[in-house]
Every structure is written in C-alpha cells, then in structure tokens.
Amino acid sequence: MKIFTKKITLEELKKMAEKTFGDLVKVVVDVEKEIIAVDGELHADEETLLINSGSKQENLWGINLYPKKTGEDFIEFDSMINLRPAYGNNSRGIDDLKIREKIIKIVDNLIIK
C-alpha cells in the first residue's frame, strides 16, 4: 500500500491487480491534496494511511480501478468509506457529480495510460 503524489503507470496498476483481486485495484483519492493511496486490501486501510499522512477524512473517496478496461469501465465509484449521510452521500457510490469529475481528473493526471 502506497501514497502516490506523482505519476504511476498503467502497467504498475496491472501488476498490483494481479497480486490482489485479479482485475481491480482499490484506490482512495484525496480530492483536496490531489493524491491517491493504492494497493490496499481495503479502502479503509488506504483511508487510514492517508489520514495518518495528514489528509482529512471528508476529502477522501474510495474507488476501484480496472487497469485492463478503458473509458467509463476503468473507474468504479464504489466503496463503503463513501457512505456518509452526514455529508449528504447516502450510498457506497459518489452522489456529487462535481466530486466524481474531480476524481476522474486526478486519476487522469496521476495514471499514465
């Protein structure tokens, strides 16, 4: 499990996926700092890593990346850490489209395809 503030290649993601879930890599995105934590067994583990590194919980969102897929199938907005009724997010997904767009931008900036 590692925090990425600089670019990561798609090949690195594929290797991480092969070591764990086969086709996906769990990622937590800090939308404020525009960094990601990757390669944890649980989103909660990555969330803890980022919080211990100075991130605020309200800025963290869990996604899954499918490195062998493209387009909309590359990112899945689904994690238990996203369930936050107090912040208006009532599902495991990410209900706010602006946050989704920001996450897509951060992922596109950090992952070399």
PDB file of N, CA and C in Angstrom:
ATOM      1  N   MET A   1       0.852  -1.170   0.000  1.00  0.00           N
ATOM      2  CA  MET A   1       0.000   0.000   0.000  1.00  0.00           C
ATOM      3  C   MET A   1       0.896   1.231   0.000  1.00  0.00           C
ATOM      4  N   LYS A   2       0.532   2.191  -0.861  1.00  0.00           N
ATOM      5  CA  LYS A   2       1.421   3.326  -1.058  1.00  0.00           C
ATOM      6  C   LYS A   2       0.625   4.566  -1.451  1.00  0.00           C
ATOM      7  N   ILE A   3       1.126   5.734  -1.064  1.00  0.00           N
ATOM      8  CA  ILE A   3       0.541   7.007  -1.480  1.00  0.00           C
ATOM      9  C   ILE A   3       1.300   7.497  -2.704  1.00  0.00           C
ATOM     10  N   PHE A   4       0.547   7.887  -3.730  1.00  0.00           N
ATOM     11  CA  PHE A   4       1.163   8.417  -4.942  1.00  0.00           C
ATOM     12  C   PHE A   4       0.829   9.898  -5.070  1.00  0.00           C
ATOM     13  N   THR A   5       1.894  10.704  -5.103  1.00  0.00           N
ATOM     14  CA  THR A   5       1.743  12.131  -5.368  1.00  0.00           C
ATOM     15  C   THR A   5       2.230  12.450  -6.772  1.00  0.00           C
ATOM     16  N   LYS A   6       2.927  11.471  -7.348  1.00  0.00           N
ATOM     17  CA  LYS A   6       3.411  11.609  -8.721  1.00  0.00           C
ATOM     18  C   LYS A   6       2.811  10.490  -9.557  1.00  0.00           C
ATOM     19  N   LYS A   7       3.154  10.466 -10.811  1.00  0.00           N
ATOM     20  CA  LYS A   7       2.503   9.558 -11.753  1.00  0.00           C
ATOM     21  C   LYS A   7       2.839   8.087 -11.506  1.00  0.00           C
ATOM     22  N   ILE A   8       1.880   7.249 -11.844  1.00  0.00           N
ATOM     23  CA  ILE A   8       2.009   5.802 -11.779  1.00  0.00           C
ATOM     24  C   ILE A   8       1.572   5.278 -13.148  1.00  0.00           C
ATOM     25  N   THR A   9       2.207   4.214 -13.586  1.00  0.00           N
ATOM     26  CA  THR A   9       1.863   3.694 -14.909  1.00  0.00           C
ATOM     27  C   THR A   9       0.730   2.671 -14.822  1.00  0.00           C
ATOM     28  N   LEU A  10       0.083   2.508 -15.927  1.00  0.00           N
ATOM     29  CA  LEU A  10      -0.982   1.508 -16.023  1.00  0.00           C
ATOM     30  C   LEU A  10      -0.416   0.112 -15.803  1.00  0.00           C
ATOM     31  N   GLU A  11       0.810  -0.111 -16.249  1.00  0.00           N
ATOM     32  CA  GLU A  11       1.452  -1.418 -16.045  1.00  0.00           C
ATOM     33  C   GLU A  11       1.640  -1.705 -14.561  1.00  0.00           C
ATOM     34  N   GLU A  12       2.015  -0.683 -13.782  1.00  0.00           N
ATOM     35  CA  GLU A  12       2.152  -0.870 -12.338  1.00  0.00           C
ATOM     36  C   GLU A  12       0.809  -1.254 -11.720  1.00  0.00           C
ATOM     37  N   LEU A  13      -0.259  -0.597 -12.169  1.00  0.00           N
ATOM     38  CA  LEU A  13      -1.597  -0.932 -11.668  1.00  0.00           C
ATOM     39  C   LEU A  13      -1.983  -2.369 -12.020  1.00  0.00           C
ATOM     40  N   LYS A  14      -1.653  -2.777 -13.242  1.00  0.00           N
ATOM     41  CA  LYS A  14      -1.973  -4.149 -13.663  1.00  0.00           C
ATOM     42  C   LYS A  14      -1.266  -5.166 -12.765  1.00  0.00           C
ATOM     43  N   LYS A  15      -0.011  -4.894 -12.439  1.00  0.00           N
ATOM     44  CA  LYS A  15       0.735  -5.808 -11.560  1.00  0.00           C
ATOM     45  C   LYS A  15       0.122  -5.851 -10.168  1.00  0.00           C
ATOM     46  N   MET A  16      -0.283  -4.696  -9.650  1.00  0.00           N
ATOM     47  CA  MET A  16      -0.938  -4.648  -8.337  1.00  0.00           C
ATOM     48  C   MET A  16      -2.233  -5.453  -8.361  1.00  0.00           C
ATOM     49  N   ALA A  17      -3.007  -5.289  -9.428  1.00  0.00           N
ATOM     50  CA  ALA A  17      -4.278  -6.012  -9.543  1.00  0.00           C
ATOM     51  C   ALA A  17      -4.037  -7.517  -9.565  1.00  0.00           C
ATOM     52  N   GLU A  18      -3.051  -7.934 -10.334  1.00  0.00           N
ATOM     53  CA  GLU A  18      -2.752  -9.371 -10.446  1.00  0.00           C
ATOM     54  C   GLU A  18      -2.356  -9.972  -9.103  1.00  0.00           C
ATOM     55  N   LYS A  19      -1.694  -9.184  -8.257  1.00  0.00           N
ATOM     56  CA  LYS A  19      -1.263  -9.680  -6.939  1.00  0.00           C
ATOM     57  C   LYS A  19      -2.407  -9.787  -5.936  1.00  0.00           C
ATOM     58  N   THR A  20      -3.492  -9.041  -6.180  1.00  0.00           N
ATOM     59  CA  THR A  20      -4.554  -8.992  -5.171  1.00  0.00           C
ATOM     60  C   THR A  20      -5.888  -9.523  -5.688  1.00  0.00           C
ATOM     61  N   PHE A  21      -6.658  -8.702  -6.363  1.00  0.00           N
ATOM     62  CA  PHE A  21      -8.021  -9.053  -6.747  1.00  0.00           C
ATOM     63  C   PHE A  21      -8.153  -9.568  -8.178  1.00  0.00           C
ATOM     64  N   GLY A  22      -7.059  -9.572  -8.916  1.00  0.00           N
ATOM     65  CA  GLY A  22      -7.089 -10.092 -10.280  1.00  0.00           C
ATOM     66  C   GLY A  22      -7.365  -9.043 -11.324  1.00  0.00           C
ATOM     67  N   ASP A  23      -8.467  -8.327 -11.179  1.00  0.00           N
ATOM     68  CA  ASP A  23      -8.826  -7.366 -12.224  1.00  0.00           C
ATOM     69  C   ASP A  23      -9.008  -5.934 -11.724  1.00  0.00           C
ATOM     70  N   LEU A  24      -8.915  -5.725 -10.416  1.00  0.00           N
ATOM     71  CA  LEU A  24      -9.124  -4.367  -9.912  1.00  0.00           C
ATOM     72  C   LEU A  24      -8.109  -3.999  -8.849  1.00  0.00           C
ATOM     73  N   VAL A  25      -7.956  -2.683  -8.691  1.00  0.00           N
ATOM     74  CA  VAL A  25      -7.098  -2.129  -7.645  1.00  0.00           C
ATOM     75  C   VAL A  25      -7.948  -1.147  -6.846  1.00  0.00           C
ATOM     76  N   LYS A  26      -7.927  -1.306  -5.537  1.00  0.00           N
ATOM     77  CA  LYS A  26      -8.644  -0.369  -4.676  1.00  0.00           C
ATOM     78  C   LYS A  26      -7.798   0.890  -4.514  1.00  0.00           C
ATOM     79  N   VAL A  27      -8.484   2.032  -4.590  1.00  0.00           N
ATOM     80  CA  VAL A  27      -7.807   3.331  -4.526  1.00  0.00           C
ATOM     81  C   VAL A  27      -8.640   4.264  -3.645  1.00  0.00           C
ATOM     82  N   VAL A  28      -7.968   5.075  -2.842  1.00  0.00           N
ATOM     83  CA  VAL A  28      -8.632   6.174  -2.142  1.00  0.00           C
ATOM     84  C   VAL A  28      -8.019   7.466  -2.640  1.00  0.00           C
ATOM     85  N   VAL A  29      -8.891   8.393  -3.025  1.00  0.00           N
ATOM     86  CA  VAL A  29      -8.470   9.672  -3.586  1.00  0.00           C
ATOM     87  C   VAL A  29      -8.700  10.780  -2.572  1.00  0.00           C
ATOM     88  N   ASP A  30      -7.668  11.602  -2.352  1.00  0.00           N
ATOM     89  CA  ASP A  30      -7.810  12.823  -1.563  1.00  0.00           C
ATOM     90  C   ASP A  30      -8.073  13.946  -2.567  1.00  0.00           C
ATOM     91  N   VAL A  31      -9.321  14.416  -2.622  1.00  0.00           N
ATOM     92  CA  VAL A  31      -9.682  15.409  -3.633  1.00  0.00           C
ATOM     93  C   VAL A  31      -9.142  16.799  -3.300  1.00  0.00           C
ATOM     94  N   GLU A  32      -8.704  17.013  -2.076  1.00  0.00           N
ATOM     95  CA  GLU A  32      -8.115  18.297  -1.702  1.00  0.00           C
ATOM     96  C   GLU A  32      -6.633  18.343  -2.093  1.00  0.00           C
ATOM     97  N   LYS A  33      -5.891  17.333  -1.715  1.00  0.00           N
ATOM     98  CA  LYS A  33      -4.453  17.281  -1.991  1.00  0.00           C
ATOM     99  C   LYS A  33      -4.131  16.731  -3.373  1.00  0.00           C
ATOM    100  N   GLU A  34      -5.144  16.124  -4.027  1.00  0.00           N
ATOM    101  CA  GLU A  34      -4.992  15.531  -5.358  1.00  0.00           C
ATOM    102  C   GLU A  34      -3.911  14.451  -5.358  1.00  0.00           C
ATOM    103  N   ILE A  35      -4.018  13.557  -4.366  1.00  0.00           N
ATOM    104  CA  ILE A  35      -3.132  12.399  -4.264  1.00  0.00           C
ATOM    105  C   ILE A  35      -3.991  11.156  -4.111  1.00  0.00           C
ATOM    106  N   ILE A  36      -3.364   9.983  -4.291  1.00  0.00           N
ATOM    107  CA  ILE A  36      -4.102   8.732  -4.169  1.00  0.00           C
ATOM    108  C   ILE A  36      -3.308   7.735  -3.327  1.00  0.00           C
ATOM    109  N   ALA A  37      -4.043   6.895  -2.618  1.00  0.00           N
ATOM    110  CA  ALA A  37      -3.449   5.739  -1.949  1.00  0.00           C
ATOM    111  C   ALA A  37      -3.926   4.518  -2.723  1.00  0.00           C
ATOM    112  N   VAL A  38      -2.979   3.618  -3.002  1.00  0.00           N
ATOM    113  CA  VAL A  38      -3.239   2.496  -3.898  1.00  0.00           C
ATOM    114  C   VAL A  38      -2.745   1.200  -3.290  1.00  0.00           C
ATOM    115  N   ASP A  39      -3.400   0.117  -3.686  1.00  0.00           N
ATOM    116  CA  ASP A  39      -2.911  -1.232  -3.424  1.00  0.00           C
ATOM    117  C   ASP A  39      -3.159  -1.705  -1.997  1.00  0.00           C
ATOM    118  N   GLY A  40      -4.222  -1.235  -1.379  1.00  0.00           N
ATOM    119  CA  GLY A  40      -4.606  -1.755  -0.071  1.00  0.00           C
ATOM    120  C   GLY A  40      -5.601  -2.893  -0.237  1.00  0.00           C
ATOM    121  N   GLU A  41      -5.707  -3.714   0.782  1.00  0.00           N
ATOM    122  CA  GLU A  41      -6.695  -4.792   0.742  1.00  0.00           C
ATOM    123  C   GLU A  41      -8.102  -4.226   0.906  1.00  0.00           C
ATOM    124  N   LEU A  42      -8.204  -3.167   1.724  1.00  0.00           N
ATOM    125  CA  LEU A  42      -9.481  -2.493   1.956  1.00  0.00           C
ATOM    126  C   LEU A  42      -9.321  -0.997   1.710  1.00  0.00           C
ATOM    127  N   HIS A  43     -10.400  -0.357   1.246  1.00  0.00           N
ATOM    128  CA  HIS A  43     -10.366   1.102   1.135  1.00  0.00           C
ATOM    129  C   HIS A  43     -10.095   1.731   2.498  1.00  0.00           C
ATOM    130  N   ALA A  44     -10.635   1.118   3.546  1.00  0.00           N
ATOM    131  CA  ALA A  44     -10.450   1.657   4.898  1.00  0.00           C
ATOM    132  C   ALA A  44      -8.969   1.688   5.284  1.00  0.00           C
ATOM    133  N   ASP A  45      -8.189   0.718   4.827  1.00  0.00           N
ATOM    134  CA  ASP A  45      -6.747   0.717   5.111  1.00  0.00           C
ATOM    135  C   ASP A  45      -6.068   1.908   4.427  1.00  0.00           C
ATOM    136  N   GLU A  46      -6.441   2.144   3.180  1.00  0.00           N
ATOM    137  CA  GLU A  46      -5.865   3.271   2.435  1.00  0.00           C
ATOM    138  C   GLU A  46      -6.321   4.601   3.035  1.00  0.00           C
ATOM    139  N   GLU A  47      -7.583   4.640   3.461  1.00  0.00           N
ATOM    140  CA  GLU A  47      -8.106   5.843   4.108  1.00  0.00           C
ATOM    141  C   GLU A  47      -7.289   6.158   5.365  1.00  0.00           C
ATOM    142  N   THR A  48      -7.013   5.144   6.172  1.00  0.00           N
ATOM    143  CA  THR A  48      -6.227   5.331   7.390  1.00  0.00           C
ATOM    144  C   THR A  48      -4.820   5.817   7.062  1.00  0.00           C
ATOM    145  N   LEU A  49      -4.211   5.227   6.033  1.00  0.00           N
ATOM    146  CA  LEU A  49      -2.875   5.661   5.620  1.00  0.00           C
ATOM    147  C   LEU A  49      -2.863   7.145   5.267  1.00  0.00           C
ATOM    148  N   LEU A  50      -3.863   7.588   4.512  1.00  0.00           N
ATOM    149  CA  LEU A  50      -3.916   8.997   4.112  1.00  0.00           C
ATOM    150  C   LEU A  50      -4.191   9.908   5.308  1.00  0.00           C
ATOM    151  N   ILE A  51      -5.094   9.491   6.186  1.00  0.00           N
ATOM    152  CA  ILE A  51      -5.382  10.312   7.381  1.00  0.00           C
ATOM    153  C   ILE A  51      -4.133  10.426   8.250  1.00  0.00           C
ATOM    154  N   ASN A  52      -3.407   9.338   8.399  1.00  0.00           N
ATOM    155  CA  ASN A  52      -2.161   9.373   9.178  1.00  0.00           C
ATOM    156  C   ASN A  52      -1.085  10.216   8.508  1.00  0.00           C
ATOM    157  N   SER A  53      -1.281  10.496   7.225  1.00  0.00           N
ATOM    158  CA  SER A  53      -0.327  11.337   6.490  1.00  0.00           C
ATOM    159  C   SER A  53      -0.814  12.779   6.365  1.00  0.00           C
ATOM    160  N   GLY A  54      -1.910  13.097   7.067  1.00  0.00           N
ATOM    161  CA  GLY A  54      -2.367  14.485   7.093  1.00  0.00           C
ATOM    162  C   GLY A  54      -3.619  14.798   6.296  1.00  0.00           C
ATOM    163  N   SER A  55      -4.202  13.822   5.622  1.00  0.00           N
ATOM    164  CA  SER A  55      -5.442  14.078   4.871  1.00  0.00           C
ATOM    165  C   SER A  55      -6.632  14.167   5.823  1.00  0.00           C
ATOM    166  N   LYS A  56      -7.657  14.869   5.392  1.00  0.00           N
ATOM    167  CA  LYS A  56      -8.893  14.963   6.164  1.00  0.00           C
ATOM    168  C   LYS A  56      -9.898  13.953   5.615  1.00  0.00           C
ATOM    169  N   GLN A  57     -10.583  13.273   6.517  1.00  0.00           N
ATOM    170  CA  GLN A  57     -11.495  12.202   6.118  1.00  0.00           C
ATOM    171  C   GLN A  57     -12.546  12.682   5.134  1.00  0.00           C
ATOM    172  N   GLU A  58     -13.050  13.909   5.309  1.00  0.00           N
ATOM    173  CA  GLU A  58     -14.118  14.392   4.419  1.00  0.00           C
ATOM    174  C   GLU A  58     -13.658  14.595   2.977  1.00  0.00           C
ATOM    175  N   ASN A  59     -12.341  14.599   2.753  1.00  0.00           N
ATOM    176  CA  ASN A  59     -11.806  14.760   1.395  1.00  0.00           C
ATOM    177  C   ASN A  59     -11.470  13.426   0.723  1.00  0.00           C
ATOM    178  N   LEU A  60     -11.725  12.327   1.409  1.00  0.00           N
ATOM    179  CA  LEU A  60     -11.302  11.015   0.896  1.00  0.00           C
ATOM    180  C   LEU A  60     -12.477  10.232   0.325  1.00  0.00           C
ATOM    181  N   TRP A  61     -12.258   9.652  -0.847  1.00  0.00           N
ATOM    182  CA  TRP A  61     -13.301   8.894  -1.533  1.00  0.00           C
ATOM    183  C   TRP A  61     -12.704   7.613  -2.096  1.00  0.00           C
ATOM    184  N   GLY A  62     -13.454   6.524  -1.962  1.00  0.00           N
ATOM    185  CA  GLY A  62     -12.979   5.231  -2.435  1.00  0.00           C
ATOM    186  C   GLY A  62     -13.483   4.905  -3.825  1.00  0.00           C
ATOM    187  N   ILE A  63     -12.572   4.396  -4.637  1.00  0.00           N
ATOM    188  CA  ILE A  63     -12.912   3.959  -5.995  1.00  0.00           C
ATOM    189  C   ILE A  63     -12.190   2.649  -6.271  1.00  0.00           C
ATOM    190  N   ASN A  64     -12.587   1.999  -7.336  1.00  0.00           N
ATOM    191  CA  ASN A  64     -11.863   0.835  -7.843  1.00  0.00           C
ATOM    192  C   ASN A  64     -11.420   1.154  -9.264  1.00  0.00           C
ATOM    193  N   LEU A  65     -10.200   0.773  -9.582  1.00  0.00           N
ATOM    194  CA  LEU A  65      -9.704   0.942 -10.949  1.00  0.00           C
ATOM    195  C   LEU A  65      -9.528  -0.425 -11.583  1.00  0.00           C
ATOM    196  N   TYR A  66      -9.963  -0.532 -12.820  1.00  0.00           N
ATOM    197  CA  TYR A  66      -9.840  -1.770 -13.590  1.00  0.00           C
ATOM    198  C   TYR A  66      -8.821  -1.525 -14.700  1.00  0.00           C
ATOM    199  N   PRO A  67      -7.532  -1.813 -14.442  1.00  0.00           N
ATOM    200  CA  PRO A  67      -6.472  -1.429 -15.383  1.00  0.00           C
ATOM    201  C   PRO A  67      -6.555  -2.070 -16.762  1.00  0.00           C
ATOM    202  N   LYS A  68      -7.293  -3.148 -16.916  1.00  0.00           N
ATOM    203  CA  LYS A  68      -7.410  -3.769 -18.240  1.00  0.00           C
ATOM    204  C   LYS A  68      -8.615  -3.251 -19.026  1.00  0.00           C
ATOM    205  N   LYS A  69      -9.378  -2.340 -18.420  1.00  0.00           N
ATOM    206  CA  LYS A  69     -10.545  -1.783 -19.100  1.00  0.00           C
ATOM    207  C   LYS A  69     -10.272  -0.339 -19.487  1.00  0.00           C
ATOM    208  N   THR A  70     -11.142   0.204 -20.338  1.00  0.00           N
ATOM    209  CA  THR A  70     -10.968   1.583 -20.796  1.00  0.00           C
ATOM    210  C   THR A  70     -12.277   2.353 -20.642  1.00  0.00           C
ATOM    211  N   GLY A  71     -12.182   3.649 -20.862  1.00  0.00           N
ATOM    212  CA  GLY A  71     -13.371   4.505 -20.819  1.00  0.00           C
ATOM    213  C   GLY A  71     -14.044   4.499 -19.460  1.00  0.00           C
ATOM    214  N   GLU A  72     -15.365   4.533 -19.470  1.00  0.00           N
ATOM    215  CA  GLU A  72     -16.132   4.582 -18.222  1.00  0.00           C
ATOM    216  C   GLU A  72     -15.958   3.326 -17.385  1.00  0.00           C
ATOM    217  N   ASP A  73     -15.564   2.230 -18.014  1.00  0.00           N
ATOM    218  CA  ASP A  73     -15.370   0.976 -17.279  1.00  0.00           C
ATOM    219  C   ASP A  73     -14.071   0.949 -16.471  1.00  0.00           C
ATOM    220  N   PHE A  74     -13.199   1.946 -16.688  1.00  0.00           N
ATOM    221  CA  PHE A  74     -11.917   1.996 -15.984  1.00  0.00           C
ATOM    222  C   PHE A  74     -12.094   2.331 -14.504  1.00  0.00           C
ATOM    223  N   ILE A  75     -13.034   3.231 -14.186  1.00  0.00           N
ATOM    224  CA  ILE A  75     -13.255   3.667 -12.801  1.00  0.00           C
ATOM    225  C   ILE A  75     -14.625   3.210 -12.313  1.00  0.00           C
ATOM    226  N   GLU A  76     -14.646   2.653 -11.114  1.00  0.00           N
ATOM    227  CA  GLU A  76     -15.909   2.304 -10.453  1.00  0.00           C
ATOM    228  C   GLU A  76     -15.973   3.097  -9.150  1.00  0.00           C
ATOM    229  N   PHE A  77     -17.034   3.852  -8.972  1.00  0.00           N
ATOM    230  CA  PHE A  77     -17.210   4.668  -7.769  1.00  0.00           C
ATOM    231  C   PHE A  77     -17.997   3.857  -6.745  1.00  0.00           C
ATOM    232  N   ASP A  78     -17.297   3.012  -6.002  1.00  0.00           N
ATOM    233  CA  ASP A  78     -17.985   2.123  -5.066  1.00  0.00           C
ATOM    234  C   ASP A  78     -17.065   1.781  -3.901  1.00  0.00           C
ATOM    235  N   SER A  79     -17.474   2.197  -2.711  1.00  0.00           N
ATOM    236  CA  SER A  79     -16.710   1.864  -1.509  1.00  0.00           C
ATOM    237  C   SER A  79     -17.565   2.123  -0.273  1.00  0.00           C
ATOM    238  N   MET A  80     -17.350   1.309   0.733  1.00  0.00           N
ATOM    239  CA  MET A  80     -18.046   1.537   2.000  1.00  0.00           C
ATOM    240  C   MET A  80     -17.640   2.864   2.631  1.00  0.00           C
ATOM    241  N   ILE A  81     -16.423   3.335   2.393  1.00  0.00           N
ATOM    242  CA  ILE A  81     -15.998   4.599   3.017  1.00  0.00           C
ATOM    243  C   ILE A  81     -16.753   5.795   2.444  1.00  0.00           C
ATOM    244  N   ASN A  82     -17.421   5.603   1.304  1.00  0.00           N
ATOM    245  CA  ASN A  82     -18.171   6.701   0.694  1.00  0.00           C
ATOM    246  C   ASN A  82     -19.531   6.918   1.359  1.00  0.00           C
ATOM    247  N   LEU A  83     -19.995   5.961   2.110  1.00  0.00           N
ATOM    248  CA  LEU A  83     -21.298   6.051   2.764  1.00  0.00           C
ATOM    249  C   LEU A  83     -21.207   7.039   3.929  1.00  0.00           C
ATOM    250  N   ARG A  84     -21.686   8.270   3.694  1.00  0.00           N
ATOM    251  CA  ARG A  84     -21.580   9.345   4.698  1.00  0.00           C
ATOM    252  C   ARG A  84     -22.848  10.197   4.700  1.00  0.00           C
ATOM    253  N   PRO A  85     -23.872   9.725   5.326  1.00  0.00           N
ATOM    254  CA  PRO A  85     -25.122  10.511   5.357  1.00  0.00           C
ATOM    255  C   PRO A  85     -24.936  11.913   5.931  1.00  0.00           C
ATOM    256  N   ALA A  86     -24.034  12.080   6.895  1.00  0.00           N
ATOM    257  CA  ALA A  86     -23.815  13.403   7.498  1.00  0.00           C
ATOM    258  C   ALA A  86     -23.290  14.415   6.483  1.00  0.00           C
ATOM    259  N   TYR A  87     -22.641  13.937   5.423  1.00  0.00           N
ATOM    260  CA  TYR A  87     -22.117  14.813   4.372  1.00  0.00           C
ATOM    261  C   TYR A  87     -22.978  14.760   3.117  1.00  0.00           C
ATOM    262  N   GLY A  88     -24.163  14.137   3.218  1.00  0.00           N
ATOM    263  CA  GLY A  88     -25.090  14.097   2.100  1.00  0.00           C
ATOM    264  C   GLY A  88     -24.843  12.997   1.102  1.00  0.00           C
ATOM    265  N   ASN A  89     -23.941  12.066   1.400  1.00  0.00           N
ATOM    266  CA  ASN A  89     -23.699  10.948   0.476  1.00  0.00           C
ATOM    267  C   ASN A  89     -24.312   9.692   1.104  1.00  0.00           C
ATOM    268  N   ASN A  90     -25.428   9.269   0.534  1.00  0.00           N
ATOM    269  CA  ASN A  90     -26.207   8.187   1.133  1.00  0.00           C
ATOM    270  C   ASN A  90     -26.008   6.835   0.480  1.00  0.00           C
ATOM    271  N   SER A  91     -24.940   6.672  -0.251  1.00  0.00           N
ATOM    272  CA  SER A  91     -24.699   5.388  -0.914  1.00  0.00           C
ATOM    273  C   SER A  91     -23.215   5.061  -0.892  1.00  0.00           C
ATOM    274  N   ARG A  92     -22.895   3.860  -1.341  1.00  0.00           N
ATOM    275  CA  ARG A  92     -21.486   3.461  -1.484  1.00  0.00           C
ATOM    276  C   ARG A  92     -20.850   4.156  -2.683  1.00  0.00           C
ATOM    277  N   GLY A  93     -21.662   4.703  -3.556  1.00  0.00           N
ATOM    278  CA  GLY A  93     -21.167   5.438  -4.716  1.00  0.00           C
ATOM    279  C   GLY A  93     -20.792   6.854  -4.298  1.00  0.00           C
ATOM    280  N   ILE A  94     -20.594   7.709  -5.282  1.00  0.00           N
ATOM    281  CA  ILE A  94     -20.319   9.122  -5.010  1.00  0.00           C
ATOM    282  C   ILE A  94     -21.412   9.902  -5.711  1.00  0.00           C
ATOM    283  N   ASP A  95     -22.338  10.451  -4.901  1.00  0.00           N
ATOM    284  CA  ASP A  95     -23.537  11.064  -5.443  1.00  0.00           C
ATOM    285  C   ASP A  95     -23.272  12.423  -6.088  1.00  0.00           C
ATOM    286  N   ASP A  96     -22.280  13.169  -5.599  1.00  0.00           N
ATOM    287  CA  ASP A  96     -21.989  14.512  -6.104  1.00  0.00           C
ATOM    288  C   ASP A  96     -21.182  14.414  -7.405  1.00  0.00           C
ATOM    289  N   LEU A  97     -21.802  14.866  -8.495  1.00  0.00           N
ATOM    290  CA  LEU A  97     -21.138  14.763  -9.804  1.00  0.00           C
ATOM    291  C   LEU A  97     -19.867  15.600  -9.887  1.00  0.00           C
ATOM    292  N   LYS A  98     -19.803  16.716  -9.152  1.00  0.00           N
ATOM    293  CA  LYS A  98     -18.583  17.537  -9.169  1.00  0.00           C
ATOM    294  C   LYS A  98     -17.416  16.774  -8.526  1.00  0.00           C
ATOM    295  N   ILE A  99     -17.701  16.036  -7.459  1.00  0.00           N
ATOM    296  CA  ILE A  99     -16.638  15.242  -6.826  1.00  0.00           C
ATOM    297  C   ILE A  99     -16.209  14.127  -7.775  1.00  0.00           C
ATOM    298  N   ARG A 100     -17.163  13.493  -8.444  1.00  0.00           N
ATOM    299  CA  ARG A 100     -16.808  12.447  -9.424  1.00  0.00           C
ATOM    300  C   ARG A 100     -15.892  13.009 -10.513  1.00  0.00           C
ATOM    301  N   GLU A 101     -16.262  14.177 -11.032  1.00  0.00           N
ATOM    302  CA  GLU A 101     -15.455  14.790 -12.093  1.00  0.00           C
ATOM    303  C   GLU A 101     -14.046  15.112 -11.589  1.00  0.00           C
ATOM    304  N   LYS A 102     -13.956  15.586 -10.357  1.00  0.00           N
ATOM    305  CA  LYS A 102     -12.638  15.906  -9.793  1.00  0.00           C
ATOM    306  C   LYS A 102     -11.794  14.638  -9.639  1.00  0.00           C
ATOM    307  N   ILE A 103     -12.429  13.562  -9.198  1.00  0.00           N
ATOM    308  CA  ILE A 103     -11.713  12.290  -9.056  1.00  0.00           C
ATOM    309  C   ILE A 103     -11.213  11.804 -10.416  1.00  0.00           C
ATOM    310  N   ILE A 104     -12.050  11.896 -11.427  1.00  0.00           N
ATOM    311  CA  ILE A 104     -11.631  11.474 -12.778  1.00  0.00           C
ATOM    312  C   ILE A 104     -10.422  12.300 -13.222  1.00  0.00           C
ATOM    313  N   LYS A 105     -10.447  13.596 -12.975  1.00  0.00           N
ATOM    314  CA  LYS A 105      -9.335  14.477 -13.352  1.00  0.00           C
ATOM    315  C   LYS A 105      -8.052  14.085 -12.607  1.00  0.00           C
ATOM    316  N   ILE A 106      -8.166  13.828 -11.304  1.00  0.00           N
ATOM    317  CA  ILE A 106      -6.995  13.445 -10.512  1.00  0.00           C
ATOM    318  C   ILE A 106      -6.424  12.124 -11.016  1.00  0.00           C
ATOM    319  N   VAL A 107      -7.295  11.155 -11.263  1.00  0.00           N
ATOM    320  CA  VAL A 107      -6.841   9.846 -11.768  1.00  0.00           C
ATOM    321  C   VAL A 107      -6.175  10.012 -13.124  1.00  0.00           C
ATOM    322  N   ASP A 108      -6.789  10.809 -14.004  1.00  0.00           N
ATOM    323  CA  ASP A 108      -6.197  11.025 -15.332  1.00  0.00           C
ATOM    324  C   ASP A 108      -4.831  11.698 -15.233  1.00  0.00           C
ATOM    325  N   ASN A 109      -4.658  12.583 -14.242  1.00  0.00           N
ATOM    326  CA  ASN A 109      -3.372  13.268 -14.080  1.00  0.00           C
ATOM    327  C   ASN A 109      -2.296  12.363 -13.483  1.00  0.00           C
ATOM    328  N   LEU A 110      -2.685  11.419 -12.639  1.00  0.00           N
ATOM    329  CA  LEU A 110      -1.694  10.601 -11.933  1.00  0.00           C
ATOM    330  C   LEU A 110      -1.370   9.273 -12.623  1.00  0.00           C
ATOM    331  N   ILE A 111      -2.252   8.807 -13.489  1.00  0.00           N
ATOM    332  CA  ILE A 111      -2.027   7.494 -14.105  1.00  0.00           C
ATOM    333  C   ILE A 111      -1.691   7.652 -15.577  1.00  0.00           C
ATOM    334  N   ILE A 112      -0.533   7.125 -15.921  1.00  0.00           N
ATOM    335  CA  ILE A 112      -0.064   7.172 -17.308  1.00  0.00           C
ATOM    336  C   ILE A 112      -0.636   5.967 -18.031  1.00  0.00           C
ATOM    337  N   LYS A 113      -1.499   6.235 -18.996  1.00  0.00           N
ATOM    338  CA  LYS A 113      -2.149   5.134 -19.732  1.00  0.00           C
ATOM    339  C   LYS A 113      -1.418   4.837 -21.019  1.00  0.00           C
TER     340      LYS A 113
END
